[in-house]
PDB file of C-alpha atoms in Angstrom:
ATOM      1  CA  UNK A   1      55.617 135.466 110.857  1.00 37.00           C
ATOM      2  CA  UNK A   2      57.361 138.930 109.640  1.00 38.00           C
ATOM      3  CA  UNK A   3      60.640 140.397 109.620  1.00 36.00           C
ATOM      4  CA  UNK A   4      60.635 143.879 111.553  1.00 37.00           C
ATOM      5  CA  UNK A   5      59.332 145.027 115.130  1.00 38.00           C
ATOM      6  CA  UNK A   6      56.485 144.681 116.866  1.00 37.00           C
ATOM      7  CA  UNK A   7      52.674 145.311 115.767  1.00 38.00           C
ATOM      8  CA  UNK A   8      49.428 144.914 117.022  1.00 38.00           C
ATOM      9  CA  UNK A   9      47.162 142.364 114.974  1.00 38.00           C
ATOM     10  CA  UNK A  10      43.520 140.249 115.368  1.00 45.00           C
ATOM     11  CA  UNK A  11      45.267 137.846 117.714  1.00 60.00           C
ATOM     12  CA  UNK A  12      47.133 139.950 119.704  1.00 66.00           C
ATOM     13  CA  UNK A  13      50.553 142.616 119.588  1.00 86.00           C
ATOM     14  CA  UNK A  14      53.744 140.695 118.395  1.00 92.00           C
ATOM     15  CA  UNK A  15      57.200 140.686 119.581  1.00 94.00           C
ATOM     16  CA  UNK A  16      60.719 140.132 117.909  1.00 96.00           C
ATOM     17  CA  UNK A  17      62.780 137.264 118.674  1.00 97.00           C
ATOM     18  CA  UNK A  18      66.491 138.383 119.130  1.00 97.00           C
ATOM     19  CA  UNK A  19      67.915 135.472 118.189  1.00 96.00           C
ATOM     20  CA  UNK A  20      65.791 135.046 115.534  1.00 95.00           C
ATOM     21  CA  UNK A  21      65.078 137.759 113.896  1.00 95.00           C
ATOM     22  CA  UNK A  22      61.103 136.751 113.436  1.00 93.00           C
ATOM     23  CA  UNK A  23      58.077 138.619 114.640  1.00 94.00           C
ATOM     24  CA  UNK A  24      55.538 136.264 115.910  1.00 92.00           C
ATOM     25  CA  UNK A  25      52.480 136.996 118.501  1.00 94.00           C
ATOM     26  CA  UNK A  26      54.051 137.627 122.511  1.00 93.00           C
ATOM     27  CA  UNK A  27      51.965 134.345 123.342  1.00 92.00           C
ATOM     28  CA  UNK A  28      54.170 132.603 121.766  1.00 94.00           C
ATOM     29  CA  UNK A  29      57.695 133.955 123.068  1.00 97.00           C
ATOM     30  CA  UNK A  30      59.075 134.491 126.705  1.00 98.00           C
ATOM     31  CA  UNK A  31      59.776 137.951 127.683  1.00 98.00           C
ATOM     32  CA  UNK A  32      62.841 138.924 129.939  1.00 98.00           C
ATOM     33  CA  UNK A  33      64.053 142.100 131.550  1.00 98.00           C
ATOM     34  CA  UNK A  34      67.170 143.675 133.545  1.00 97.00           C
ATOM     35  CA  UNK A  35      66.884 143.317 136.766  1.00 94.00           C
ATOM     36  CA  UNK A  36      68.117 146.293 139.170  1.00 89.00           C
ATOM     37  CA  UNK A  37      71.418 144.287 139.459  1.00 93.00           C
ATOM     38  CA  UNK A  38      71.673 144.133 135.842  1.00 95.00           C
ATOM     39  CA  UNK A  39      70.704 140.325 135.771  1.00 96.00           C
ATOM     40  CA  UNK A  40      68.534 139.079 132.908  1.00 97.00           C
ATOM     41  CA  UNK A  41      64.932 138.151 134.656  1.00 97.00           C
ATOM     42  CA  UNK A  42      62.311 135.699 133.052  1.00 97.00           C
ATOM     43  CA  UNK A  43      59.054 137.582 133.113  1.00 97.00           C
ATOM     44  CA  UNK A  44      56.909 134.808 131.831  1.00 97.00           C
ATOM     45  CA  UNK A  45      53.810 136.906 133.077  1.00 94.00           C
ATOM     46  CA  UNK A  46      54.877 139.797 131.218  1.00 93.00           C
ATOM     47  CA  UNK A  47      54.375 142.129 133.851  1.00 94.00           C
ATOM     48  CA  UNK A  48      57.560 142.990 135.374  1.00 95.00           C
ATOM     49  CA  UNK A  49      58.641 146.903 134.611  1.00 94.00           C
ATOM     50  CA  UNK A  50      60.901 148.055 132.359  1.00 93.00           C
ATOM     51  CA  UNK A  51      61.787 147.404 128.421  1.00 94.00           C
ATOM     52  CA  UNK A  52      60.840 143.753 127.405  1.00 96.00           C
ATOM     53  CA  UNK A  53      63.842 141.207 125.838  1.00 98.00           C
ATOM     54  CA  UNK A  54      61.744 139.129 123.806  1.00 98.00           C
ATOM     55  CA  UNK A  55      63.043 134.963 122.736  1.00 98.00           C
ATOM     56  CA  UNK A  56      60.873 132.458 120.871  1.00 97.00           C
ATOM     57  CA  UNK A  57      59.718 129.929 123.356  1.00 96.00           C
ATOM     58  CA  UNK A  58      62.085 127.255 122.302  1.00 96.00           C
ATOM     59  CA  UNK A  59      65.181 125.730 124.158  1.00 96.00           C
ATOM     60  CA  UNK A  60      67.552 125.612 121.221  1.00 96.00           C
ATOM     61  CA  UNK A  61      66.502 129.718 121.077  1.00 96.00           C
ATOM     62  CA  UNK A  62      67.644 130.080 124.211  1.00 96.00           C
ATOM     63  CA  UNK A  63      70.760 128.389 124.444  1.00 95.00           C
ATOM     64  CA  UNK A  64      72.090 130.913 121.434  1.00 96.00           C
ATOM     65  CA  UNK A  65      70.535 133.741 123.082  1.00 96.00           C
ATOM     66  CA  UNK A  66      72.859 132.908 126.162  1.00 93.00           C
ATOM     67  CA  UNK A  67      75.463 131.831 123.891  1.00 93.00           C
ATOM     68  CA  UNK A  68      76.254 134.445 121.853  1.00 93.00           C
ATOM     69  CA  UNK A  69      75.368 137.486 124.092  1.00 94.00           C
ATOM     70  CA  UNK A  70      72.004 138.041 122.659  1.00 97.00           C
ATOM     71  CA  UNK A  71      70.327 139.762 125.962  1.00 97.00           C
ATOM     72  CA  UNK A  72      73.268 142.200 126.121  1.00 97.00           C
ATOM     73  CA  UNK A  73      73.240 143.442 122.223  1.00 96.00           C
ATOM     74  CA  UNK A  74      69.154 144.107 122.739  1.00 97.00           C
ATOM     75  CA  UNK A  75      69.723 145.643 126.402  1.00 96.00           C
ATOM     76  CA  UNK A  76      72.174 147.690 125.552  1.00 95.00           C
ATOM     77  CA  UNK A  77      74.534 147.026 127.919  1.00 95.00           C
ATOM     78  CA  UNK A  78      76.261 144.967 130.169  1.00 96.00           C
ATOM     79  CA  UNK A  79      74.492 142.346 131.698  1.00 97.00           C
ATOM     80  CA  UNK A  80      74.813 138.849 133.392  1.00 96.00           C
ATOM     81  CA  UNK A  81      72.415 135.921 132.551  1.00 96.00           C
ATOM     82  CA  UNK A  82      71.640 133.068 135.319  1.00 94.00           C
ATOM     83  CA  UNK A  83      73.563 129.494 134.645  1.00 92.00           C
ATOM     84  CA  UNK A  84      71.312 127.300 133.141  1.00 94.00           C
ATOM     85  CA  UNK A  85      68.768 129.788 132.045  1.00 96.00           C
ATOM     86  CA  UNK A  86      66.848 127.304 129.723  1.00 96.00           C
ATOM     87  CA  UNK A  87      66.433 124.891 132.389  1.00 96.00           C
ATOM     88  CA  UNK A  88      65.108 127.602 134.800  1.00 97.00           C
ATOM     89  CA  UNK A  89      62.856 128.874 132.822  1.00 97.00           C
ATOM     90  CA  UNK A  90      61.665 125.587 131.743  1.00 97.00           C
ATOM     91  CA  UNK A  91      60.992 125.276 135.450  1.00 97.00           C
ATOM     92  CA  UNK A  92      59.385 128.150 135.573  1.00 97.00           C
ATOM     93  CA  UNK A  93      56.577 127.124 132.891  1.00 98.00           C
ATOM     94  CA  UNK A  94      56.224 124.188 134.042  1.00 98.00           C
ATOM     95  CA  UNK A  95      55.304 125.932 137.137  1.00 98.00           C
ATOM     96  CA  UNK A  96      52.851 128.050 135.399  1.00 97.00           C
ATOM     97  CA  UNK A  97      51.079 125.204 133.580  1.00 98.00           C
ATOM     98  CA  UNK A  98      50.703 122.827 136.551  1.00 98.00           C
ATOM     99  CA  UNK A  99      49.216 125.874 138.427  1.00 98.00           C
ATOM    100  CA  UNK A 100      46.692 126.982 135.677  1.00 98.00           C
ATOM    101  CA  UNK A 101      45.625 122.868 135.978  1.00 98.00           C
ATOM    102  CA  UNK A 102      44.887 123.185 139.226  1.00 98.00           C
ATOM    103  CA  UNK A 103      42.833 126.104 139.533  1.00 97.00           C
ATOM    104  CA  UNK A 104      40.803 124.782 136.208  1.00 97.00           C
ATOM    105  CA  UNK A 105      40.068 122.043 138.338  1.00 96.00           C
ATOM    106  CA  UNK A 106      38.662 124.220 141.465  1.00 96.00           C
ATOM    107  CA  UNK A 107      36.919 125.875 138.595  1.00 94.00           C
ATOM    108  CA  UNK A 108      35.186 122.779 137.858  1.00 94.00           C
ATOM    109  CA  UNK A 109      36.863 122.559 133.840  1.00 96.00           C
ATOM    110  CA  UNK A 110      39.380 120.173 134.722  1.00 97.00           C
ATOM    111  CA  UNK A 111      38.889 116.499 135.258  1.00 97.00           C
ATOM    112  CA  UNK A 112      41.473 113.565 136.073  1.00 98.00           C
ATOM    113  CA  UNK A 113      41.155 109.634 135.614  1.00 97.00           C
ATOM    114  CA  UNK A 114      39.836 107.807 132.691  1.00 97.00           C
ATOM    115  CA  UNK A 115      36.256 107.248 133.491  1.00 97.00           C
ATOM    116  CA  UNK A 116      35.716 111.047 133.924  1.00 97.00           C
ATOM    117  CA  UNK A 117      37.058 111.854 130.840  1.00 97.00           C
ATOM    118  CA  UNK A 118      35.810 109.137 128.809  1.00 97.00           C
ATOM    119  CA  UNK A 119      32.561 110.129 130.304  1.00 97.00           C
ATOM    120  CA  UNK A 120      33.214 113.923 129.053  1.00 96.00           C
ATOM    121  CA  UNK A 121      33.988 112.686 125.875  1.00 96.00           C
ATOM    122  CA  UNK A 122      30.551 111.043 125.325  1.00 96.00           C
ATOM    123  CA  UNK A 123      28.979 114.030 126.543  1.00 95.00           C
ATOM    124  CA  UNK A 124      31.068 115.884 123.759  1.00 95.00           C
ATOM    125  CA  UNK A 125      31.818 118.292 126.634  1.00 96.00           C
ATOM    126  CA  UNK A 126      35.975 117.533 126.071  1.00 97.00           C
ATOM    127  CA  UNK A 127      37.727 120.875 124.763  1.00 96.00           C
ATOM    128  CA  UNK A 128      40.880 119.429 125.448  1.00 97.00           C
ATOM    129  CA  UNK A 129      42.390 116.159 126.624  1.00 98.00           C
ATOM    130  CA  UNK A 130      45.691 116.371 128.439  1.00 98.00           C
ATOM    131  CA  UNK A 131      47.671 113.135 128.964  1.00 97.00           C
ATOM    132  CA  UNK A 132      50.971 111.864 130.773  1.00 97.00           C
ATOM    133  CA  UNK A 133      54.225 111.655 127.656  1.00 95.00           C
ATOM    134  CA  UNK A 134      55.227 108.636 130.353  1.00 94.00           C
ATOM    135  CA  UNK A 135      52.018 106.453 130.062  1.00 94.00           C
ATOM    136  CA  UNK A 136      51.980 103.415 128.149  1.00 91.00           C
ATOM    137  CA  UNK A 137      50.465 103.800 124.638  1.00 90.00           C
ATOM    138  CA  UNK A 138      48.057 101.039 125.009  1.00 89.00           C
ATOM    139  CA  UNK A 139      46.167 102.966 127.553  1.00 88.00           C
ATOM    140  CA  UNK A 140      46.205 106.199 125.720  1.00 93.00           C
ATOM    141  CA  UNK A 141      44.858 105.144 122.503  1.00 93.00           C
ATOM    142  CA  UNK A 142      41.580 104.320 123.974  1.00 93.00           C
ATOM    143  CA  UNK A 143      40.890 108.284 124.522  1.00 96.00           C
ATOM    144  CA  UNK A 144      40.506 110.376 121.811  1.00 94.00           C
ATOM    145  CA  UNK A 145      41.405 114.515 121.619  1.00 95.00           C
ATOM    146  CA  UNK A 146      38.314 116.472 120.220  1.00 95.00           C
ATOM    147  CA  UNK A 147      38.581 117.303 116.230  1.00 92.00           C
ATOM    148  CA  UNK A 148      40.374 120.710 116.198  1.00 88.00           C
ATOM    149  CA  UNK A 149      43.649 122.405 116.374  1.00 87.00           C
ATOM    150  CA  UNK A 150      45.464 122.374 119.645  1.00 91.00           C
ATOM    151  CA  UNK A 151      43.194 120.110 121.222  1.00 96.00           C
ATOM    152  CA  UNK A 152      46.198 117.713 123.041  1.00 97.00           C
ATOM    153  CA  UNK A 153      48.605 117.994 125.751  1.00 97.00           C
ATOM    154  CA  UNK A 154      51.263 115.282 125.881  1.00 96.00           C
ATOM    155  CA  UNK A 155      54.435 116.342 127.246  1.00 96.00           C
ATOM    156  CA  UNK A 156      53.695 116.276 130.690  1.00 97.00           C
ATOM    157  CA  UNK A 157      54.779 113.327 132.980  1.00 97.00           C
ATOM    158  CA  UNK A 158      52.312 111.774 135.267  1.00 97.00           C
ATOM    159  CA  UNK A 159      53.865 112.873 138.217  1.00 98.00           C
ATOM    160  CA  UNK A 160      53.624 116.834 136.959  1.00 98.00           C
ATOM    161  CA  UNK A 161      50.164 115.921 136.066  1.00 98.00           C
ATOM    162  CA  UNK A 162      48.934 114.818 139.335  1.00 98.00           C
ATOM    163  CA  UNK A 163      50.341 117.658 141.592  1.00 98.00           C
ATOM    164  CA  UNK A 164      47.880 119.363 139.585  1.00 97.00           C
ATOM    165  CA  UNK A 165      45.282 117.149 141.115  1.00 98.00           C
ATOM    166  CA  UNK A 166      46.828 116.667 144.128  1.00 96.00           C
ATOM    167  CA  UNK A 167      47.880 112.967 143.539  1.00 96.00           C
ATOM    168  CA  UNK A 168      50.889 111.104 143.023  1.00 96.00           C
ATOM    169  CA  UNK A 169      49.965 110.437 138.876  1.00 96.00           C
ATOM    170  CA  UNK A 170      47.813 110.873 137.170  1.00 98.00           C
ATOM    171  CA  UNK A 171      47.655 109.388 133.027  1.00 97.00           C
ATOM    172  CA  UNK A 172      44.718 110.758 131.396  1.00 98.00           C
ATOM    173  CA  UNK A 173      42.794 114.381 132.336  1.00 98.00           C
ATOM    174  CA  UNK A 174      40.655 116.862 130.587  1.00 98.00           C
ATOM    175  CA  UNK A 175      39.316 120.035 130.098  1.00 98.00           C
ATOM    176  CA  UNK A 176      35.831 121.784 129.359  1.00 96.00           C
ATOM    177  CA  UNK A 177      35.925 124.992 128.031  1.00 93.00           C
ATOM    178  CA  UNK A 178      36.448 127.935 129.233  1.00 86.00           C
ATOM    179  CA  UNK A 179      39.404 131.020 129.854  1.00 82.00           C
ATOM    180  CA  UNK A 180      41.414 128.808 131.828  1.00 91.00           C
ATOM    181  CA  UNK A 181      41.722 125.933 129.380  1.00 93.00           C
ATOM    182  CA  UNK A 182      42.744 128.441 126.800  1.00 93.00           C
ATOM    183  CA  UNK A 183      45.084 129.627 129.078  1.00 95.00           C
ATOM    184  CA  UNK A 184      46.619 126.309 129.792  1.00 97.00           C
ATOM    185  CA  UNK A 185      46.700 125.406 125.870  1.00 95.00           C
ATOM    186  CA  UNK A 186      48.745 128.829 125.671  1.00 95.00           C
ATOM    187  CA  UNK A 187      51.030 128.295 127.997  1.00 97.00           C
ATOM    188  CA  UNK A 188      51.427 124.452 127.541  1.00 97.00           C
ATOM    189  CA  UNK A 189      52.834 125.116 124.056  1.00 95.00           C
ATOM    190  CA  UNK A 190      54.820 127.482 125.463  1.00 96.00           C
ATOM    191  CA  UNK A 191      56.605 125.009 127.681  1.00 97.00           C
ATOM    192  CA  UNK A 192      56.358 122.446 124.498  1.00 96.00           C
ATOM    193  CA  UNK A 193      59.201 124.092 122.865  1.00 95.00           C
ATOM    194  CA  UNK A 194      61.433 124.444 126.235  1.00 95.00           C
ATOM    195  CA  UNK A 195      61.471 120.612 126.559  1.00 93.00           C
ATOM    196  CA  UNK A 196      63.589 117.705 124.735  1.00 78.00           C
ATOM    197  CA  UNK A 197      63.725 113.887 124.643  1.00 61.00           C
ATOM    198  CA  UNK A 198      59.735 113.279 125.564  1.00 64.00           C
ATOM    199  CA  UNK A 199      59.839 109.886 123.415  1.00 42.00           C
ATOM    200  CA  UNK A 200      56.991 107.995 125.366  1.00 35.00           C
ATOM    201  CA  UNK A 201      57.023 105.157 128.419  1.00 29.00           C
ATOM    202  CA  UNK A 202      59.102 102.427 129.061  1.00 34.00           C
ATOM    203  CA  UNK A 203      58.701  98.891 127.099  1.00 30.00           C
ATOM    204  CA  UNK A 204      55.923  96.886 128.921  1.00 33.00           C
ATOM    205  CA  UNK A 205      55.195  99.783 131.480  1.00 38.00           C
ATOM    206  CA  UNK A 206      51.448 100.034 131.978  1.00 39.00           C
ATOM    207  CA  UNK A 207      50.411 102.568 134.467  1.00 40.00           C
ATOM    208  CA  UNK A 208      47.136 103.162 135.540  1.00 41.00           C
ATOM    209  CA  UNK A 209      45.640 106.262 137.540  1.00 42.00           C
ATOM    210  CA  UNK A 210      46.042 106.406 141.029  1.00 39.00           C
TER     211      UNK A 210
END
C-alpha cells in the first residue's frame, strides 16, 4: 500500500484509511457517510450519496476510528457515530456474505455437504471451499481448498453457513467459479478482519451436516 489519497490502478481505485493513514484498493476497506441527521452510516455497498469516509476493514481499525473521533476530523464536522459500530457493521457483512451464498447457490456455483463437494473436488471443478470455524478438525482435514491464493473460507459458523442453504448447519460447502464466488471471496475477507476469537470447535465435538 501507499501513503497519500486515492488513485485508480489495474485492480481497481483505492481509498485512504483515516485511521491509518494507508491507501489500499476500496475492496478492501468499508466506506461510511453522514447521514442527513449527521449520523455516521455504513455504506458497505458503496452506493449511498455523498463524500465517502473510508476505514480498513478491520475491527481494531474501527474501534480507534470511533475512539478518537476519526469520522468527525475527515467529515468535517460534527457528527455522532452508532454504539457499537464494529459490531454492527460486523453484522452487516455478515449479512452481505451469507446473502451472496445463497444466491451462488440458486445460481447453481454453490454446493453444501461433503459428498457434493468432495465430488467437485474430483471433478477439479472446486474454486473455492468454504467451511464452518466451529466444525471439528477431524472432519475438515479430509477436504482440501484448490492450490491458489484465497481459495478458503473458515470463519463462518455452521449455523451462518446453513441459512445460506436454508438448513440448520451446515460444515463443509463449495464454490465453482464464477462472479459470485469472487464476490463472496471479496467480501468474506472483508468480514475476516471485523471478527475475533474464531479458534476452532469444542474438544471431542464432531458435527456432521444436517
Amino acid at each position: 500500500m501507499t501513503r497519500g489519497g486515492k488513485k485508480d490502478t489495474k485492480d481497481g481505485p483505492e481509498r485512504r484509511c483515516i485511521v491509518s493513514g494507508t491507501s489500499g484498493d476500496a475492496r478492501a476497506l468499508i466506506r461510511f457517510v453522514v447521514g442527513p441527521d449527521n449520523q455516521i452510516v455504513p455504506d458497505l455497498a458503496g452506493k449511498l450519496p455523498g463524500r465517502g469516509i473510508w476505514v480498513s476493514a478491520d475491527r481494531a481499525m474501527l474501534e480507534q476510528a470511533e475512539k478518537k473521533k476519526a469520522f468527525a476530523r475527515a467529515a468535517r464536522q460534527a457528527v455522532s457515530v452508532p454504539e457499537g459500530l464494529a459490531d454492527l457493521v460486523e453484522a452487516l457483512m455478515l449479512r452481505r456474505v451469507i446473502d451472496l451464498i445463497s444466491l451462488a447457490r440458486k445460481s447453481g456455483l454453490a454446493l453444501a455437504g461433503y459428498e457434493k463437494c468432495r465430488d467437485l473436488a474430483l471433478k477439479d471443478d472446486m474454486a473455492i471451499l468454504i467451511q464452518a470455524h466451529d466444525g471439528s478438525t477431524r472432519g475438515k482435514t479430509k477436504l482440501r481448498p484448490p492450490d491458489g491464493p484465497d481459495s478458503y473460507i473458515g470463519w463462518l459458523s455452521a449455523q451462518e453457513l446453513g441459512l445460506a442453504f436454508g438448513r440448520e448447519h451446515v460444515i463443509h460447502a463449495a464454490l465453482r467459479a464464477g462472479g459470485l464466488s469472487q464476490a463472496v471471496v471479496e467480501e468474506a475477507a472483508r468480514l475476516k478482519g471485523l471478527r475475533t476469537g474464531i479458534g476452532g470447535y469444542a474438544a471431542g465435538e464432531d458435527k456432521t451436516d444436517a
